[in-house]
Tab-separated table of C-alpha atoms and ligand atoms in Angstrom:
chain	number	residue	atom	x	y	z
K	1	MET	CA	-48.398	-187.706	60.047
K	2	SER	CA	-47.576	-184.151	59.174
K	3	ASP	CA	-51.366	-183.793	59.025
K	4	ILE	CA	-51.726	-183.932	62.735
K	5	PHE	CA	-49.044	-181.265	63.155
K	6	THR	CA	-50.819	-179.116	60.605
K	7	GLN	CA	-54.021	-179.511	62.560
K	8	VAL	CA	-52.348	-178.221	65.727
K	9	GLN	CA	-50.877	-175.340	63.757
K	10	SER	CA	-54.159	-174.278	62.251
K	11	ALA	CA	-55.897	-174.715	65.612
K	12	GLN	CA	-53.321	-172.350	67.125
K	13	THR	CA	-53.860	-169.823	64.335
K	14	ALA	CA	-57.619	-169.987	64.758
K	15	LEU	CA	-57.284	-169.577	68.515
K	16	ASP	CA	-55.061	-166.508	68.172
K	17	ALA	CA	-57.670	-164.857	65.975
K	18	GLU	CA	-60.549	-165.452	68.408
K	19	THR	CA	-61.907	-163.084	71.049
K	20	PRO	CA	-65.233	-164.257	72.494
K	21	ALA	CA	-67.284	-161.073	72.956
K	22	THR	CA	-70.424	-162.430	74.570
K	23	ALA	CA	-71.181	-164.900	77.348
K	24	GLU	CA	-72.584	-167.276	74.760
K	25	ALA	CA	-69.554	-167.002	72.487
K	26	LEU	CA	-67.353	-167.645	75.487
K	27	GLU	CA	-69.226	-170.808	76.365
K	28	GLN	CA	-69.003	-172.000	72.746
K	29	PHE	CA	-65.293	-171.241	72.848
K	30	ARG	CA	-64.843	-173.288	76.028
K	31	ILE	CA	-66.733	-176.283	74.600
K	32	ARG	CA	-64.909	-176.127	71.305
K	33	TYR	CA	-61.381	-175.952	72.718
K	34	LEU	CA	-61.467	-177.145	76.321
K	35	GLY	CA	-64.561	-179.344	76.557
K	36	SER	CA	-64.437	-183.094	77.146
K	37	LYS	CA	-65.181	-183.577	73.444
K	38	GLY	CA	-63.181	-180.524	72.506
K	39	LEU	CA	-60.353	-179.970	70.077
K	40	ILE	CA	-57.531	-180.202	72.601
K	41	LYS	CA	-58.824	-183.418	74.082
K	42	SER	CA	-59.063	-185.020	70.656
K	43	LEU	CA	-55.599	-183.811	69.676
K	44	MET	CA	-54.262	-185.367	72.884
K	45	GLU	CA	-55.856	-188.609	71.840
K	46	GLU	CA	-53.928	-188.448	68.564
K	47	MET	CA	-50.694	-188.670	70.560
K	48	ARG	CA	-50.550	-192.406	70.092
K	49	THR	CA	-50.384	-192.015	66.284
K	50	VAL	CA	-47.358	-189.745	66.597
K	51	PRO	CA	-43.965	-191.488	66.226
K	52	ASN	CA	-42.047	-191.683	69.483
K	53	GLU	CA	-39.279	-189.303	68.430
K	54	ARG	CA	-41.836	-186.555	67.753
K	55	LYS	CA	-44.186	-187.249	70.715
K	56	ARG	CA	-42.390	-184.706	72.879
K	57	GLU	CA	-42.600	-181.980	70.241
K	58	PHE	CA	-46.287	-182.765	69.635
K	59	GLY	CA	-47.040	-182.756	73.348
K	60	GLN	CA	-45.439	-179.342	73.759
K	61	LEU	CA	-47.435	-177.899	70.866
K	62	VAL	CA	-50.741	-179.217	72.181
K	63	ASN	CA	-49.892	-178.041	75.691
K	64	ALA	CA	-49.109	-174.570	74.413
K	65	LEU	CA	-52.428	-174.632	72.568
K	66	LYS	CA	-54.218	-175.684	75.763
K	67	GLN	CA	-52.592	-173.008	77.862
K	68	GLY	CA	-53.311	-170.422	75.216
K	69	ALA	CA	-56.968	-171.451	75.181
K	70	GLU	CA	-57.211	-171.368	78.973
K	71	THR	CA	-55.587	-167.945	79.191
K	72	LYS	CA	-57.812	-166.568	76.487
K	73	PHE	CA	-60.850	-168.057	78.219
K	74	GLN	CA	-59.936	-166.449	81.572
K	75	GLU	CA	-59.188	-163.082	80.012
K	76	ALA	CA	-62.404	-162.975	78.056
K	77	LYS	CA	-64.333	-164.084	81.130
K	78	THR	CA	-62.846	-161.279	83.233
K	79	VAL	CA	-63.672	-158.702	80.575
K	80	LEU	CA	-67.244	-159.959	80.181
K	81	GLU	CA	-67.848	-160.010	83.933
K	82	ALA	CA	-66.596	-156.453	84.278
K	83	GLN	CA	-68.891	-155.399	81.449
K	84	ALA	CA	-71.873	-157.091	83.066
K	85	GLU	CA	-71.133	-155.437	86.385
K	86	GLN	CA	-70.900	-152.039	84.778
K	87	ALA	CA	-74.154	-152.558	82.947
K	88	SER	CA	-76.029	-153.511	86.105
K	89	ALA	CA	-74.461	-150.608	87.996
K	90	GLN	CA	-75.862	-148.308	85.345
K	91	ALA	CA	-79.270	-149.885	85.632
K	92	PHE	CA	-79.256	-149.515	89.453
K	93	ASP	CA	-76.950	-146.809	90.742
K	94	LEU	CA	-76.356	-147.337	94.454
K	95	THR	CA	-74.872	-143.895	94.807
K	96	ALA	CA	-77.918	-142.128	93.330
K	97	PRO	CA	-80.026	-140.137	95.815
K	98	GLY	CA	-83.197	-141.939	96.977
K	99	GLU	CA	-86.716	-141.316	95.791
K	100	PRO	CA	-88.004	-138.213	97.563
K	101	LEU	CA	-90.725	-138.994	100.136
K	102	PRO	CA	-93.399	-136.313	100.311
K	103	ILE	CA	-93.529	-135.165	103.934
K	104	GLY	CA	-96.784	-133.247	103.760
K	105	ALA	CA	-97.455	-129.757	104.986
K	106	ARG	CA	-98.743	-128.168	108.157
K	107	HIS	CA	-102.330	-127.037	108.006
K	108	PRO	CA	-102.760	-123.243	107.842
K	109	ILE	CA	-104.703	-123.428	111.123
K	110	ALA	CA	-101.791	-125.198	112.816
K	111	ILE	CA	-99.299	-122.716	111.376
K	112	THR	CA	-101.388	-119.815	112.669
K	113	MET	CA	-101.745	-121.385	116.113
K	114	ASN	CA	-98.026	-122.062	116.313
K	115	ARG	CA	-97.294	-118.421	115.562
K	116	ILE	CA	-99.653	-117.305	118.306
K	117	ILE	CA	-98.132	-119.788	120.768
K	118	GLU	CA	-94.666	-118.591	119.852
K	119	ILE	CA	-95.502	-114.918	120.361
K	120	PHE	CA	-97.083	-115.464	123.772
K	121	GLY	CA	-94.292	-117.875	124.683
K	122	ARG	CA	-91.857	-114.982	124.372
K	123	ILE	CA	-93.655	-113.113	127.146
K	124	GLY	CA	-93.960	-116.051	129.497
K	125	PHE	CA	-97.245	-117.755	128.585
K	126	ALA	CA	-97.109	-121.565	128.689
K	127	VAL	CA	-99.449	-123.838	126.736
K	128	ALA	CA	-102.254	-125.552	128.687
K	129	ASP	CA	-104.691	-128.158	127.453
K	130	GLY	CA	-108.278	-129.215	128.106
K	131	PRO	CA	-110.800	-131.723	126.730
K	132	GLU	CA	-113.025	-131.071	123.723
K	133	ILE	CA	-115.747	-133.312	125.164
K	134	GLU	CA	-116.312	-131.372	128.335
K	135	HIS	CA	-118.498	-131.314	131.379
K	136	ASP	CA	-121.115	-128.594	131.447
K	137	TRP	CA	-119.589	-127.206	134.650
K	138	TYR	CA	-116.198	-126.301	133.119
K	139	ASN	CA	-117.650	-124.971	129.882
K	140	PHE	CA	-120.533	-122.939	131.343
K	141	THR	CA	-121.247	-122.992	135.064
K	142	ALA	CA	-117.723	-122.309	136.346
K	143	MET	CA	-117.468	-119.580	133.728
K	144	ASN	CA	-120.367	-117.781	135.351
K	145	THR	CA	-122.954	-119.019	132.872
K	146	PRO	CA	-125.419	-121.038	134.937
K	147	GLU	CA	-128.058	-123.166	133.330
K	148	ASP	CA	-130.760	-120.538	132.972
K	149	HIS	CA	-128.356	-117.839	131.778
K	150	PRO	CA	-129.326	-116.258	128.441
K	151	ALA	CA	-125.687	-116.339	127.286
K	152	ARG	CA	-126.083	-120.094	126.844
K	153	ASP	CA	-128.342	-119.392	123.879
K	154	MET	CA	-125.503	-117.613	122.105
K	155	GLN	CA	-123.398	-120.731	122.358
K	156	ASP	CA	-125.661	-123.628	121.486
K	157	THR	CA	-123.645	-126.788	121.079
K	158	PHE	CA	-123.812	-130.560	120.655
K	159	TYR	CA	-124.698	-132.640	123.686
K	160	VAL	CA	-123.590	-136.194	124.369
K	161	VAL	CA	-126.849	-138.159	124.433
K	162	ASP	CA	-125.807	-141.005	126.743
K	163	ALA	CA	-123.751	-138.841	129.096
K	164	PRO	CA	-125.878	-136.184	130.770
K	165	GLY	CA	-123.931	-133.005	131.489
K	166	MET	CA	-121.363	-133.732	128.785
K	167	LEU	CA	-121.080	-131.560	125.689
K	168	LEU	CA	-118.689	-130.439	122.973
K	169	ARG	CA	-117.015	-127.343	124.381
K	170	THR	CA	-118.172	-124.090	122.840
K	171	HIS	CA	-114.985	-122.188	123.619
K	172	THR	CA	-111.498	-122.768	124.995
K	173	SER	CA	-112.547	-120.902	128.152
K	174	ASN	CA	-113.130	-124.299	129.769
K	175	VAL	CA	-109.345	-124.540	130.093
K	176	GLN	CA	-109.441	-121.476	132.364
K	177	ALA	CA	-111.565	-123.441	134.823
K	178	ARG	CA	-109.448	-126.574	134.344
K	179	VAL	CA	-106.259	-124.678	135.165
K	180	MET	CA	-107.603	-122.518	137.983
K	181	THR	CA	-109.080	-125.507	139.825
K	182	THR	CA	-105.790	-127.397	139.726
K	183	ARG	CA	-103.039	-124.757	140.005
K	184	LYS	CA	-102.152	-121.904	142.274
K	185	PRO	CA	-101.457	-118.383	140.967
K	186	PRO	CA	-99.396	-116.961	139.410
K	187	ILE	CA	-101.005	-118.466	136.308
K	188	ARG	CA	-99.958	-117.423	132.831
K	189	ILE	CA	-101.280	-119.784	130.134
K	190	ILE	CA	-102.580	-119.934	126.623
K	191	ALA	CA	-104.809	-122.780	125.492
K	192	PRO	CA	-105.140	-123.488	121.775
K	193	GLY	CA	-107.766	-125.925	120.559
K	194	ARG	CA	-110.870	-126.893	118.664
K	195	VAL	CA	-114.347	-125.742	119.689
K	196	TYR	CA	-117.896	-126.456	118.503
K	197	ARG	CA	-121.158	-124.604	117.981
K	198	ASN	CA	-124.510	-125.689	116.645
K	199	GLU	CA	-124.384	-123.366	113.653
K	200	THR	CA	-125.164	-123.378	109.971
K	201	ILE	CA	-122.086	-123.689	107.849
K	202	SER	CA	-121.356	-120.703	105.611
K	203	ALA	CA	-118.400	-118.848	104.114
K	204	ARG	CA	-117.951	-117.005	107.422
K	205	SER	CA	-118.804	-119.569	110.077
K	206	HIS	CA	-118.572	-123.257	110.738
K	207	ALA	CA	-119.842	-125.710	113.351
K	208	GLN	CA	-116.291	-126.416	114.375
K	209	PHE	CA	-113.489	-123.919	114.608
K	210	HIS	CA	-110.416	-123.043	116.624
K	211	GLN	CA	-109.589	-120.658	119.407
K	212	VAL	CA	-106.672	-119.687	121.554
K	213	GLU	CA	-107.525	-118.792	125.130
K	214	GLY	CA	-105.308	-116.712	127.382
K	215	LEU	CA	-105.335	-116.353	131.149
K	216	TYR	CA	-103.148	-114.356	133.480
K	217	ILE	CA	-103.800	-114.453	137.236
K	218	ASP	CA	-101.572	-112.882	139.862
K	219	GLU	CA	-101.651	-110.247	142.573
K	220	GLY	CA	-102.346	-106.773	141.253
K	221	VAL	CA	-102.964	-107.607	137.581
K	222	SER	CA	-104.687	-104.631	135.934
K	223	PHE	CA	-106.600	-103.712	132.783
K	224	ALA	CA	-103.480	-101.830	131.663
K	225	ASP	CA	-101.470	-105.074	131.813
K	226	MET	CA	-104.048	-106.703	129.574
K	227	LYS	CA	-104.049	-103.873	127.075
K	228	GLN	CA	-100.268	-103.841	126.826
K	229	THR	CA	-100.089	-107.630	126.411
K	230	LEU	CA	-102.690	-107.605	123.643
K	231	LEU	CA	-101.060	-104.661	121.882
K	232	TYR	CA	-97.778	-106.553	121.888
K	233	PHE	CA	-99.530	-109.536	120.344
K	234	ALA	CA	-101.245	-107.428	117.665
K	235	GLN	CA	-97.953	-105.837	116.698
K	236	GLU	CA	-96.093	-109.139	116.504
K	237	MET	CA	-98.829	-111.077	114.735
K	238	PHE	CA	-100.204	-108.468	112.346
K	239	GLY	CA	-97.619	-105.733	112.365
K	240	ALA	CA	-100.641	-103.675	113.438
K	241	PRO	CA	-99.763	-100.185	114.618
K	242	LYS	CA	-102.766	-99.924	116.903
K	243	ILE	CA	-105.617	-101.799	118.575
K	244	ARG	CA	-109.105	-100.775	119.615
K	245	LEU	CA	-110.957	-102.076	122.673
K	246	ARG	CA	-114.737	-101.819	122.409
K	247	PRO	CA	-116.854	-102.333	125.550
K	248	SER	CA	-118.666	-105.650	125.399
K	249	PHE	CA	-120.186	-108.337	127.568
K	250	PHE	CA	-119.029	-111.795	128.557
K	251	PRO	CA	-120.381	-113.591	131.605
K	252	PHE	CA	-116.893	-114.481	132.822
K	253	THR	CA	-115.221	-111.056	132.610
K	254	GLU	CA	-115.968	-107.676	134.144
K	255	PRO	CA	-115.328	-105.284	132.507
K	256	SER	CA	-115.301	-106.969	129.101
K	257	ALA	CA	-114.136	-105.801	125.721
K	258	GLU	CA	-113.741	-106.864	122.154
K	259	MET	CA	-110.487	-106.088	120.445
K	260	ASP	CA	-109.973	-104.970	116.877
K	261	VAL	CA	-106.607	-104.607	115.189
K	262	TRP	CA	-105.941	-101.907	112.642
K	263	LEU	CA	-105.172	-103.349	109.220
K	264	GLY	CA	-106.239	-100.331	107.186
K	265	THR	CA	-107.932	-100.417	103.815
K	266	ASP	CA	-104.873	-100.005	101.618
K	267	THR	CA	-105.144	-103.404	100.006
K	268	GLU	CA	-108.144	-105.111	98.511
K	269	GLU	CA	-107.791	-108.032	100.963
K	270	ASN	CA	-107.743	-105.752	103.987
K	271	TYR	CA	-110.716	-103.853	102.655
K	272	ARG	CA	-112.668	-107.080	102.184
K	273	LEU	CA	-111.586	-108.608	105.512
K	274	THR	CA	-112.410	-105.494	107.525
K	275	LYS	CA	-115.606	-104.801	105.560
K	276	GLY	CA	-114.245	-101.435	104.601
K	277	THR	CA	-113.614	-100.247	108.178
K	278	GLY	CA	-109.893	-101.025	108.402
K	279	TRP	CA	-110.533	-102.784	111.739
K	280	LEU	CA	-110.430	-106.562	112.153
K	281	GLU	CA	-112.131	-107.989	115.209
K	282	ILE	CA	-110.047	-110.842	116.563
K	283	LEU	CA	-110.813	-111.459	120.210
K	284	GLY	CA	-112.882	-111.018	123.333
K	285	CYS	CA	-111.220	-110.144	126.595
K	286	GLY	CA	-111.663	-108.673	130.030
K	287	MET	CA	-110.797	-108.784	133.695
K	288	VAL	CA	-111.673	-112.206	135.111
K	289	ASP	CA	-114.947	-111.865	137.009
K	290	PRO	CA	-114.287	-112.332	140.786
K	291	GLN	CA	-117.117	-114.867	140.775
K	292	VAL	CA	-115.175	-117.026	138.298
K	293	LEU	CA	-112.108	-116.914	140.557
K	294	GLU	CA	-114.249	-117.947	143.531
K	295	ASN	CA	-115.972	-120.709	141.512
K	296	CYS	CA	-112.536	-122.167	140.884
K	297	GLY	CA	-111.263	-121.794	144.452
K	298	ILE	CA	-109.075	-118.722	143.993
K	299	ASP	CA	-109.352	-115.891	146.546
K	300	SER	CA	-110.644	-112.897	144.597
K	301	ARG	CA	-109.537	-110.467	147.322
K	302	GLN	CA	-105.928	-111.499	146.873
K	303	TYR	CA	-105.788	-112.153	143.145
K	304	SER	CA	-106.975	-110.552	139.965
K	305	GLY	CA	-106.378	-111.341	136.334
K	306	PHE	CA	-107.303	-110.938	132.730
K	307	ALA	CA	-108.437	-113.394	130.096
K	308	PHE	CA	-108.941	-113.378	126.378
K	309	GLY	CA	-110.175	-115.724	123.685
K	310	MET	CA	-109.414	-115.354	120.015
K	311	GLY	CA	-110.639	-117.054	116.881
K	312	ILE	CA	-107.981	-118.656	114.699
K	313	GLU	CA	-109.764	-119.056	111.387
K	314	ARG	CA	-110.096	-115.382	110.641
K	315	GLN	CA	-106.440	-114.839	111.455
K	316	ALA	CA	-105.468	-117.714	109.160
K	317	LEU	CA	-107.564	-116.253	106.332
K	318	ARG	CA	-105.747	-112.977	106.825
K	319	LEU	CA	-102.302	-114.568	107.100
K	320	PHE	CA	-102.594	-116.690	103.961
K	321	ASN	CA	-105.093	-114.717	101.952
K	322	ILE	CA	-107.655	-117.511	101.876
K	323	PRO	CA	-111.046	-116.284	100.625
K	324	ASP	CA	-113.444	-118.815	102.197
K	325	ILE	CA	-113.422	-120.370	105.658
K	326	ARG	CA	-114.747	-123.678	104.316
K	327	LEU	CA	-111.475	-124.234	102.456
K	328	LEU	CA	-109.850	-124.692	105.852
K	329	PHE	CA	-111.987	-127.732	106.642
K	330	GLU	CA	-112.286	-129.481	103.298
K	331	ASN	CA	-108.680	-130.680	103.484
K	332	ASP	CA	-108.205	-130.688	99.756
K	333	VAL	CA	-104.513	-131.506	99.388
K	334	ARG	CA	-104.223	-129.247	96.358
K	335	MET	CA	-105.060	-126.356	98.677
K	336	LEU	CA	-102.998	-127.581	101.619
K	337	ARG	CA	-99.915	-128.352	99.557
K	338	GLN	CA	-99.451	-124.636	98.999
K	339	PHE	CA	-98.399	-124.237	102.620
K	340	ALA	CA	-95.608	-126.820	102.537
K	341	ALA	CA	-93.024	-124.059	102.742
K	342	ALA	CA	-94.660	-122.165	105.592
K	343	VAL	CA	-93.885	-123.043	109.200
G	1	DAH	N1	-115.112	-117.515	125.136
G	1	DAH	C1	-115.475	-116.362	124.323
G	1	DAH	C2	-116.103	-116.827	123.031
G	1	DAH	O1	-115.964	-117.952	122.687
G	1	DAH	C3	-114.269	-115.528	124.024
G	1	DAH	C4	-113.709	-114.886	125.258
G	1	DAH	C5	-114.134	-113.637	125.625
G	1	DAH	C6	-112.758	-115.540	126.024
G	1	DAH	C7	-113.614	-113.017	126.757
G	1	DAH	C8	-112.245	-114.929	127.152
G	1	DAH	C9	-112.682	-113.659	127.499
G	1	DAH	O2	-111.333	-115.525	127.912
G	1	DAH	O3	-112.150	-113.085	128.604
G	1	DAH	O4	-116.723	-116.068	122.361
């Protein structure tokens, strides 16, 4: 009889000493004490062997044991759950910053164009656009270069085989004709874009490249206005102290000039880029030929204007110290990535 009381005693002692430390140990603990074939259940079943006068005492002891086991089970469960939560929070930290997504970089050509657009934007030039696959008329004829004109030889291009009269534009000057035929003066635009020539690819030239065109038409626009505008640009873009206008020829301007900016020969790059002269040629310009105005339906007795067209590649080479024009078209990300910080 006292046996059964001893059993409860020792069960209580064993229980007090236990602290299940793992999920498995906890489950074993539950089965051992609280399961349907567990210790407490079997002790309960012994009740009938206990004499009546001690049943109450026995019942209280077993109940205390049961409650103790349940409390211990709950406590250990809470601790283990908290531990598991902490462990998974360490494995996946919701508050950690996300994986950085590479956002790419602007192409040096685009950066250069944006700078040019920004500079002319400050003095009132708005961006205009025109097609790269263009009709002969806008690219050549309207620009005073009729079909038999020798200047067409200087700008051989790619023709669209199944669309007679359509070609890849050789310059952004087509946008001049596009704008002048659709808008009334005053006109003050720049037109950045891609152009094409049928040329052999080398370190200095490519069959596709970029230009920015400029056009300013109003009453009383003079050569002096053009010179001042271009000087402003040269100063802002290159920090150049001076420009040089050399007489030249373009079918669509009269008089025409080519403009050089003074870079000097102080640095090796400037020496190389200017071929030792200190001068970098960057654009062609001139007063819009009255015939071009008339071709586009603008009265040349009332209006005058100037135009210019500049190459972008050479400016980009200068801006970023890139030694070979082909690097601009290969799109090797190792090269391009270097400009991620530039805007
Ligand atoms: N279109 C010429 C070229 O591609 C550049 C040019 C020269 C544009 C004089 C002009 C200009 O607007 O007035 O070589």
